[in-house]
Amino acid sequence: MSLVCVENVSISYGAKTVLSHVSLSVDPGEIVTIVGPNGSGKTSLLRTIIGAVKPARGRVTRGSDVRLGYVPQRLHIDPTLPMTVARFLALPRGVAPEAIGDALTQAGVPDLSKSQMSRLSGGQFQRVLLARALIGKPHLLLLDEATQGLDQPGSAAFYRQIESVRRDTGCAVLMISHELHVVMSASDRVICLNGHVCCEGTPEVVASAPEYRALFGSGTMGALALYRHDHDHGHDHTEAAE
Amino acid sequence: MMLDDFMMRATLAGIGVALAVAPLGCFVVWRRMAYFGDATAHAAILGIALSLALSISVFAGAMAIALLMALTVNLLTGRGYAMDTLLGVLAHSALAFGLVAVSFLSGIRIDLMAYLFGDILAVSRMDLLVIWGGAALVVALIGWRWSALLTATLNEDLAYASGIDPRREQLVLTLALAITVAVAIKVVGVLLIAAMLIIPAAAARPLSRTPESMALVAAGIGSVAALIGLRAAYIFDTPAGPSIVCVAALIFAALSIAGSLRTSAS
């Protein structure tokens, strides 16, 4: 039984179609990563799953008791809005103080509950966002470029945290990332998106797929030495986004 | 009976408005919609003119037009014009149409100044009822939606993921703003309503660690400004509405300076 099921979904903004006929599903406990170039519809797909975007066609179904935890791409808190970490985690429904402590510990920042959100560093901020997503004990964690603005060691540490969260809680993870080499080694399944699903499978399969190579070239594969295969035929993507 | 005293009625009216605008003013500051309050208030002049022409209650007329204005802005945002351009067009044209409409009302003499700057000393018992009723309604509305509004203010997608529709929350805020404008016209007038929304909330910022405390402190500052402002207006024979705003502005200045001194000392 899948946690969430995207069936044949198309999304348009005005006359512009950003996604066409995308289908995917996420099963309990698996880590699925969506990769794709800028403008490939990754964020739109995630926003459709949380209900922020209505698909033009197709449908998104999720079990009635499936809880989502969402970590947005970026979050700007206006400096005029005073907000402690603890208060932020308790939004919108209010939670027990112990749950706040647990979630912060799980996200790797146990001592921050009394800090002001505006005083946090980039890495602390992302972990607090993660803690907020974890506090409702989600079945499915959705992350949209959650390591944006972190340096390489910072984002590597962040993804190790995600793996340990999955190990401890058994939740499934669906994430978007541009850091292919870091993310792919931690994923069970990779979906390569460019207006449509180009290819999907285990990291090894996707990394060697001609469609993936056509999008990212073999140049980005340096750090992906583990998955390097030499397929040399082309794959034309110029009309993929239409 | 204490309500017989016009100073007592004015004080109660001022405090009623201060309490209603405090939580709303915080959202106006956090969401950077300061100009939105201005625009709604300007539109209310048109509502006043229409209600005098149709002989309906000024409160109802002002509220209807303020509401219409707010809904129009809600509807038109994100359709090609920047928010401030849109508000500028709507606010000033509503004000102009309002002033033109007033000039047609030859049969009735109306004191436009009273609506531009408020006439808190002329507050009647009936007005007091409307002000406190409206204030209670606004505070109840904002209190009921508080957490959802706060989540939607932080981030729309975060709201969606929690099952909150941010557009609906925006509508609640807009509705509360329209009621507030209609209620506060008599007290501070059209031109100074935005000041009462923003100044106490901004003054409360350096003293607050959570959104809730900021709203409470803003209510306190607004009430103190109303008390002192009215007293000062009585002593120095100055216009009451502007005097209240002046006191609020002085409190803002004092707290800002104290806040920055404390920050640089630590």
Coordinates of N, CA and C in Angstrom, one line a residue, chain A residues 42-220:
Chain A
K42 N 10.1 20.1 -10.5 CA 10.3 19.3 -9.3 C 9.5 19.9 -8.1
T43 N 9.6 21.3 -7.9 CA 8.9 21.9 -6.8 C 7.4 21.9 -7.0
S44 N 7.0 22.1 -8.3 CA 5.5 22.0 -8.6 C 5.0 20.7 -8.2
L45 N 5.7 19.6 -8.5 CA 5.3 18.3 -8.2 C 5.1 18.1 -6.6
L46 N 6.1 18.6 -5.9 CA 6.0 18.5 -4.4 C 4.8 19.3 -3.9
R47 N 4.7 20.5 -4.5 CA 3.6 21.4 -4.0 C 2.2 20.8 -4.4
T48 N 2.2 20.0 -5.4 CA 0.9 19.3 -5.8 C 0.6 18.2 -4.7
I49 N 1.6 17.6 -4.2 CA 1.4 16.5 -3.3 C 0.9 17.1 -1.9
I50 N 1.5 18.3 -1.5 CA 1.0 18.9 -0.3 C -0.4 19.6 -0.4
G51 N -0.8 19.8 -1.7 CA -2.1 20.4 -1.9 C -2.1 21.9 -2.2
A52 N -0.9 22.4 -2.4 CA -0.8 23.8 -2.7 C -1.1 24.1 -4.2
V53 N -0.9 23.1 -5.0 CA -1.2 23.3 -6.5 C -2.2 22.3 -6.9
K54 N -3.3 22.7 -7.6 CA -4.2 21.8 -8.1 C -3.8 21.3 -9.5
P55 N -3.7 20.0 -9.7 CA -3.3 19.5 -11.0 C -4.3 19.8 -12.1
A56 N -3.9 20.1 -13.3 CA -4.8 20.4 -14.4 C -5.5 19.1 -14.8
R57 N -4.7 18.0 -14.8 CA -5.2 16.7 -15.1 C -4.6 15.7 -14.1
G58 N -5.2 14.5 -14.1 CA -4.7 13.5 -13.2 C -5.1 13.7 -11.8
R59 N -4.6 12.8 -10.9 CA -5.0 13.0 -9.5 C -3.9 12.6 -8.5
V60 N -4.0 13.1 -7.3 CA -3.0 12.8 -6.3 C -3.9 12.1 -5.2
T61 N -3.6 10.9 -4.8 CA -4.3 10.3 -3.7 C -3.3 10.0 -2.6
R62 N -3.8 10.2 -1.3 CA -3.0 9.7 -0.2 C -4.0 9.1 0.8
G63 N -3.5 8.1 1.6 CA -4.3 7.5 2.6 C -4.9 8.5 3.6
S64 N -6.1 8.3 4.0 CA -6.7 9.3 4.9 C -5.9 9.6 6.2
D65 N -5.2 8.5 6.6 CA -4.5 8.7 7.9 C -3.0 8.9 7.7
V66 N -2.6 9.2 6.5 CA -1.2 9.4 6.2 C -0.8 10.9 6.6
R67 N 0.2 11.0 7.5 CA 0.6 12.3 8.0 C 1.8 12.7 7.2
L68 N 1.8 14.0 6.7 CA 2.9 14.6 6.0 C 3.8 15.5 6.8
G69 N 5.1 15.4 6.6 CA 6.0 16.4 7.2 C 6.7 17.1 6.0
Y70 N 6.6 18.5 6.0 CA 7.1 19.2 4.9 C 8.2 20.2 5.2
V71 N 9.3 20.1 4.5 CA 10.4 21.1 4.7 C 10.5 21.9 3.4
P72 N 10.1 23.2 3.5 CA 10.0 24.0 2.3 C 11.4 24.4 1.8
Q73 N 11.5 24.9 0.5 CA 12.8 25.2 -0.1 C 13.5 26.3 0.7
R74 N 12.8 27.4 0.9 CA 13.3 28.4 1.7 C 12.2 29.1 2.5
L75 N 12.6 29.6 3.6 CA 11.6 30.2 4.5 C 12.1 31.5 5.0
H76 N 11.5 32.6 4.7 CA 11.9 33.9 5.2 C 11.0 34.3 6.3
I77 N 11.6 34.5 7.5 CA 10.7 35.0 8.6 C 11.0 36.5 8.7
D78 N 10.0 37.3 8.6 CA 10.2 38.8 8.7 C 10.8 39.1 10.0
P79 N 11.8 40.0 10.0 CA 12.4 40.3 11.3 C 11.5 41.0 12.3
T80 N 10.4 41.5 11.8 CA 9.4 42.1 12.8 C 8.6 41.1 13.5
L81 N 8.7 39.8 13.1 CA 7.9 38.8 13.7 C 8.8 38.0 14.8
P82 N 8.5 38.3 16.1 CA 9.3 37.6 17.1 C 8.8 36.2 17.2
M83 N 9.7 35.2 17.2 CA 9.3 33.8 17.2 C 10.4 33.0 17.8
T84 N 10.1 32.3 18.9 CA 11.1 31.4 19.5 C 11.0 30.1 18.7
V85 N 12.0 29.3 18.8 CA 12.0 28.0 18.1 C 10.9 27.1 18.6
A86 N 10.7 27.1 20.0 CA 9.6 26.3 20.6 C 8.2 26.7 20.0
R87 N 8.0 28.0 19.9 CA 6.7 28.5 19.5 C 6.5 28.1 18.0
F88 N 7.6 28.2 17.2 CA 7.5 27.9 15.8 C 7.2 26.4 15.6
L89 N 7.8 25.5 16.5 CA 7.5 24.1 16.3 C 6.1 23.8 16.7
A90 N 5.5 24.6 17.6 CA 4.1 24.3 18.1 C 3.0 24.7 17.1
L91 N 3.4 25.4 16.0 CA 2.4 25.8 15.1 C 2.0 24.7 14.1
P92 N 0.8 24.6 13.7 CA -0.3 25.5 14.1 C -1.2 24.9 15.2
R93 N -0.9 23.7 15.6 CA -1.9 23.1 16.5 C -1.5 23.0 18.0
G94 N -0.3 23.3 18.3 CA 0.1 23.2 19.6 C 0.6 21.8 20.0
V95 N 1.7 21.6 20.6 CA 2.2 20.3 21.0 C 2.8 20.3 22.4
A96 N 3.0 19.2 23.0 CA 3.5 19.1 24.3 C 5.0 19.5 24.3
P97 N 5.5 20.1 25.4 CA 6.9 20.5 25.5 C 7.9 19.4 25.2
E98 N 7.5 18.2 25.7 CA 8.4 17.0 25.5 C 8.6 16.7 24.0
A99 N 7.5 16.9 23.3 CA 7.5 16.6 21.9 C 8.4 17.5 21.1
I100 N 8.5 18.8 21.6 CA 9.4 19.8 21.0 C 10.8 19.4 21.3
G101 N 11.1 19.0 22.5 CA 12.5 18.5 22.8 C 12.9 17.3 22.0
D102 N 12.0 16.3 21.9 CA 12.2 15.1 21.1 C 12.6 15.4 19.7
A103 N 11.7 16.3 19.1 CA 11.9 16.6 17.6 C 13.2 17.3 17.4
L104 N 13.6 18.3 18.3 CA 14.8 19.0 18.2 C 16.0 18.0 18.3
T105 N 15.9 17.1 19.2 CA 17.0 16.1 19.4 C 17.1 15.3 18.1
Q106 N 16.0 14.8 17.6 CA 16.0 14.0 16.4 C 16.6 14.8 15.2
A107 N 16.4 16.1 15.2 CA 16.9 16.9 14.1 C 18.4 17.3 14.4
G108 N 18.9 16.9 15.5 CA 20.3 17.2 15.8 C 20.6 18.6 16.4
V109 N 19.5 19.3 16.9 CA 19.8 20.6 17.5 C 19.0 20.7 18.8
P110 N 19.4 19.9 19.9 CA 18.6 19.7 21.1 C 18.5 21.0 21.9
D111 N 19.4 21.9 21.8 CA 19.5 23.1 22.7 C 18.9 24.4 22.3
L112 N 18.2 24.3 21.2 CA 17.8 25.6 20.6 C 16.4 26.1 20.9
S113 N 15.6 25.4 21.8 CA 14.2 25.7 21.9 C 13.9 27.1 22.3
K114 N 14.8 27.7 23.0 CA 14.5 29.1 23.5 C 15.0 30.2 22.6
S115 N 15.8 29.8 21.5 CA 16.4 30.8 20.6 C 15.3 31.5 19.8
Q116 N 15.7 32.7 19.3 CA 14.8 33.4 18.4 C 15.2 32.8 17.0
M117 N 14.1 32.6 16.2 CA 14.3 32.1 14.8 C 15.3 33.0 14.0
S118 N 15.2 34.3 14.2 CA 15.9 35.2 13.4 C 17.4 35.2 13.7
R119 N 17.8 34.5 14.9 CA 19.2 34.5 15.3 C 19.9 33.2 14.8
L120 N 19.2 32.3 14.2 CA 19.8 31.0 13.8 C 20.7 31.1 12.6
S121 N 21.7 30.2 12.6 CA 22.5 30.1 11.4 C 21.8 29.3 10.3
G122 N 22.3 29.4 9.1 CA 21.6 28.6 8.0 C 21.4 27.2 8.3
G123 N 22.4 26.5 8.9 CA 22.3 25.1 9.2 C 21.4 24.8 10.3
Q124 N 21.4 25.7 11.3 CA 20.5 25.5 12.4 C 19.0 25.7 12.0
F125 N 18.8 26.7 11.1 CA 17.5 27.0 10.6 C 16.9 25.8 9.9
Q126 N 17.7 25.2 9.0 CA 17.2 24.0 8.2 C 16.9 22.9 9.2
R127 N 17.7 22.7 10.2 CA 17.4 21.6 11.2 C 16.1 21.9 12.0
V128 N 15.9 23.2 12.3 CA 14.7 23.5 13.0 C 13.5 23.2 12.1
L129 N 13.6 23.5 10.8 CA 12.5 23.2 9.8 C 12.3 21.7 9.8
L130 N 13.4 21.0 9.8 CA 13.3 19.5 9.8 C 12.6 19.0 11.1
A131 N 12.9 19.6 12.3 CA 12.3 19.3 13.5 C 10.8 19.6 13.5
R132 N 10.4 20.7 12.9 CA 9.0 21.0 12.8 C 8.3 20.0 11.9
A133 N 9.0 19.5 10.8 CA 8.3 18.5 10.0 C 8.2 17.2 10.7
L134 N 9.1 16.9 11.6 CA 9.1 15.6 12.3 C 8.1 15.6 13.5
I135 N 7.7 16.8 14.0 CA 7.0 16.8 15.3 C 5.6 16.2 15.2
G136 N 5.1 16.1 14.0 CA 3.8 15.4 13.9 C 3.9 13.9 13.6
K137 N 5.1 13.4 13.8 CA 5.4 12.0 13.6 C 4.9 11.6 12.2
P138 N 5.4 12.2 11.1 CA 4.9 11.9 9.8 C 5.2 10.5 9.3
H139 N 4.4 10.1 8.4 CA 4.6 8.8 7.7 C 5.5 9.1 6.5
L140 N 5.4 10.3 6.0 CA 6.1 10.7 4.8 C 6.7 12.1 5.0
L141 N 8.0 12.2 4.8 CA 8.7 13.4 4.9 C 9.0 14.0 3.5
L142 N 8.6 15.2 3.3 CA 8.8 15.8 2.0 C 9.9 17.0 2.1
L143 N 10.9 16.9 1.4 CA 12.0 17.9 1.5 C 12.2 18.5 0.1
D144 N 12.2 19.9 0.1 CA 12.4 20.6 -1.2 C 13.8 21.3 -1.1
E145 N 14.8 20.7 -1.7 CA 16.1 21.4 -1.7 C 16.5 21.8 -0.3
A146 N 16.3 20.9 0.7 CA 16.4 21.3 2.1 C 17.8 21.8 2.5
T147 N 18.8 21.6 1.6 CA 20.2 22.0 2.0 C 20.7 23.2 1.3
Q148 N 19.7 23.9 0.7 CA 20.1 25.1 0.0 C 20.8 26.1 0.9
G149 N 21.9 26.6 0.5 CA 22.6 27.6 1.4 C 23.5 27.0 2.4
L150 N 23.6 25.6 2.4 CA 24.5 25.0 3.3 C 25.8 24.6 2.5
D151 N 26.9 24.6 3.2 CA 28.2 24.2 2.5 C 28.2 22.7 2.4
Q152 N 29.2 22.1 1.7 CA 29.1 20.7 1.5 C 29.1 19.8 2.7
P153 N 30.0 20.1 3.7 CA 30.0 19.3 4.9 C 28.6 19.4 5.6
G154 N 28.1 20.6 5.6 CA 26.8 20.9 6.2 C 25.7 20.1 5.6
S155 N 25.7 20.1 4.2 CA 24.6 19.3 3.6 C 24.8 17.8 3.7
A156 N 26.0 17.4 3.7 CA 26.3 15.9 3.9 C 25.8 15.5 5.2
A157 N 26.1 16.4 6.3 CA 25.6 16.0 7.6 C 24.1 16.0 7.7
F158 N 23.5 17.0 7.0 CA 22.0 17.1 7.0 C 21.4 15.8 6.4
Y159 N 22.0 15.3 5.3 CA 21.4 14.1 4.7 C 21.7 12.8 5.6
R160 N 22.8 12.8 6.3 CA 23.0 11.7 7.2 C 22.0 11.8 8.3
Q161 N 21.6 13.0 8.7 CA 20.5 13.1 9.7 C 19.2 12.6 9.2
I162 N 18.9 12.8 7.9 CA 17.7 12.3 7.3 C 17.7 10.8 7.3
E163 N 18.9 10.2 7.0 CA 19.0 8.7 7.0 C 18.7 8.2 8.4
S164 N 19.3 8.9 9.4 CA 19.1 8.4 10.8 C 17.6 8.6 11.2
V165 N 17.0 9.6 10.8 CA 15.6 9.8 11.1 C 14.8 8.7 10.5
R166 N 15.1 8.3 9.3 CA 14.4 7.2 8.6 C 14.6 5.9 9.4
R167 N 15.8 5.7 9.8 CA 16.2 4.5 10.5 C 15.4 4.4 11.8
D168 N 15.3 5.6 12.6 CA 14.7 5.6 13.9 C 13.2 5.5 13.8
T169 N 12.6 6.3 12.8 CA 11.1 6.4 12.8 C 10.5 5.5 11.7
G170 N 11.2 5.1 10.8 CA 10.7 4.3 9.7 C 9.8 5.1 8.7
C171 N 9.9 6.4 8.7 CA 9.1 7.2 7.8 C 9.7 7.2 6.4
A172 N 8.9 7.3 5.4 CA 9.4 7.4 4.1 C 9.8 8.8 3.8
V173 N 10.7 9.0 2.8 CA 11.2 10.3 2.5 C 11.1 10.6 1.0
L174 N 10.5 11.7 0.6 CA 10.5 12.1 -0.8 C 11.2 13.4 -0.9
M175 N 12.4 13.5 -1.6 CA 13.1 14.8 -1.6 C 13.6 15.2 -2.9
I176 N 13.7 16.5 -3.0 CA 14.2 17.1 -4.3 C 15.7 17.5 -3.9
S177 N 16.6 17.3 -4.8 CA 17.9 17.8 -4.6 C 18.6 18.0 -5.9
H178 N 19.5 19.0 -5.8 CA 20.4 19.2 -7.0 C 21.8 18.6 -6.7
E179 N 22.0 18.2 -5.5 CA 23.3 17.7 -5.1 C 23.3 16.2 -5.4
L180 N 23.5 15.9 -6.6 CA 23.3 14.5 -7.1 C 24.2 13.5 -6.4
H181 N 25.4 13.8 -6.2 CA 26.4 12.8 -5.7 C 26.1 12.5 -4.2
V182 N 25.6 13.6 -3.5 CA 25.4 13.3 -2.1 C 24.1 12.5 -1.9
V183 N 23.1 12.9 -2.6 CA 21.8 12.4 -2.4 C 21.6 11.0 -2.9
M184 N 22.2 10.8 -4.1 CA 21.8 9.5 -4.8 C 22.3 8.3 -4.0
S185 N 23.5 8.5 -3.3 CA 24.0 7.3 -2.6 C 23.1 7.0 -1.4
A186 N 22.3 8.0 -0.9 CA 21.4 7.7 0.2 C 20.0 7.3 -0.2
S187 N 19.7 7.2 -1.5 CA 18.4 7.0 -2.0 C 18.1 5.5 -2.3
D188 N 16.9 5.1 -2.1 CA 16.5 3.8 -2.6 C 16.2 3.8 -4.0
R189 N 15.6 5.0 -4.4 CA 15.1 5.1 -5.7 C 15.3 6.5 -6.2
V190 N 15.6 6.7 -7.4 CA 15.8 8.1 -8.0 C 14.8 8.3 -9.2
I191 N 14.2 9.4 -9.2 CA 13.3 9.8 -10.3 C 13.9 11.0 -11.0
C192 N 14.1 10.8 -12.3 CA 14.7 11.9 -13.0 C 13.6 12.6 -13.8
L193 N 13.4 13.9 -13.5 CA 12.3 14.7 -14.0 C 12.7 15.8 -14.9
N194 N 12.0 15.9 -16.0 CA 12.2 17.1 -16.8 C 10.9 17.4 -17.6
G195 N 9.9 17.9 -16.9 CA 8.6 18.1 -17.5 C 7.8 16.8 -17.5
H196 N 8.5 15.7 -17.6 CA 7.9 14.4 -17.5 C 8.9 13.5 -16.8
V197 N 8.5 12.3 -16.5 CA 9.5 11.3 -15.8 C 10.4 10.8 -16.9
C198 N 11.7 11.2 -16.9 CA 12.6 10.7 -17.9 C 13.0 9.3 -17.7
C199 N 13.4 9.0 -16.4 CA 13.7 7.6 -16.1 C 13.7 7.5 -14.6
E200 N 13.6 6.3 -14.1 CA 13.6 6.1 -12.7 C 14.1 4.7 -12.3
G201 N 14.5 4.6 -11.1 CA 15.0 3.3 -10.7 C 16.0 3.5 -9.6
T202 N 16.8 2.4 -9.3 CA 17.8 2.6 -8.3 C 18.9 3.6 -8.8
P203 N 19.6 4.2 -7.8 CA 20.6 5.2 -8.2 C 21.5 4.7 -9.4
E204 N 21.9 3.4 -9.3 CA 22.8 2.9 -10.3 C 22.2 2.9 -11.7
V205 N 20.9 2.5 -11.7 CA 20.2 2.4 -13.0 C 20.0 3.8 -13.6
V206 N 19.6 4.8 -12.7 CA 19.4 6.1 -13.2 C 20.7 6.8 -13.7
A207 N 21.7 6.6 -12.9 CA 23.0 7.3 -13.2 C 23.5 6.8 -14.6
S208 N 23.2 5.6 -15.0 CA 23.7 5.1 -16.2 C 22.7 5.2 -17.3
A209 N 21.5 5.7 -17.0 CA 20.5 5.8 -18.1 C 20.8 6.9 -19.1
P210 N 20.7 6.7 -20.3 CA 21.0 7.7 -21.3 C 20.2 9.0 -21.1
E211 N 18.9 8.9 -20.7 CA 18.2 10.1 -20.5 C 18.8 11.0 -19.4
Y212 N 19.2 10.4 -18.3 CA 19.9 11.1 -17.3 C 21.2 11.7 -17.7
R213 N 21.9 10.9 -18.5 CA 23.2 11.5 -19.0 C 23.0 12.6 -19.9
A214 N 21.9 12.6 -20.7 CA 21.6 13.7 -21.6 C 21.3 15.0 -20.8
L215 N 20.7 14.8 -19.7 CA 20.3 16.0 -18.9 C 21.5 16.6 -18.1
F216 N 22.3 15.7 -17.5 CA 23.3 16.2 -16.6 C 24.7 16.0 -17.2
G217 N 24.8 15.3 -18.4 CA 26.2 15.1 -19.0 C 27.0 14.2 -18.1
S218 N 28.1 13.8 -18.6 CA 29.0 12.9 -17.8 C 29.9 13.8 -16.9
G219 N 29.9 15.1 -17.2 CA 30.7 16.1 -16.5 C 30.4 16.1 -15.0
T220 N 29.1 16.0 -14.6 CA 28.8 16.1 -13.2 C 29.0 14.7 -12.5

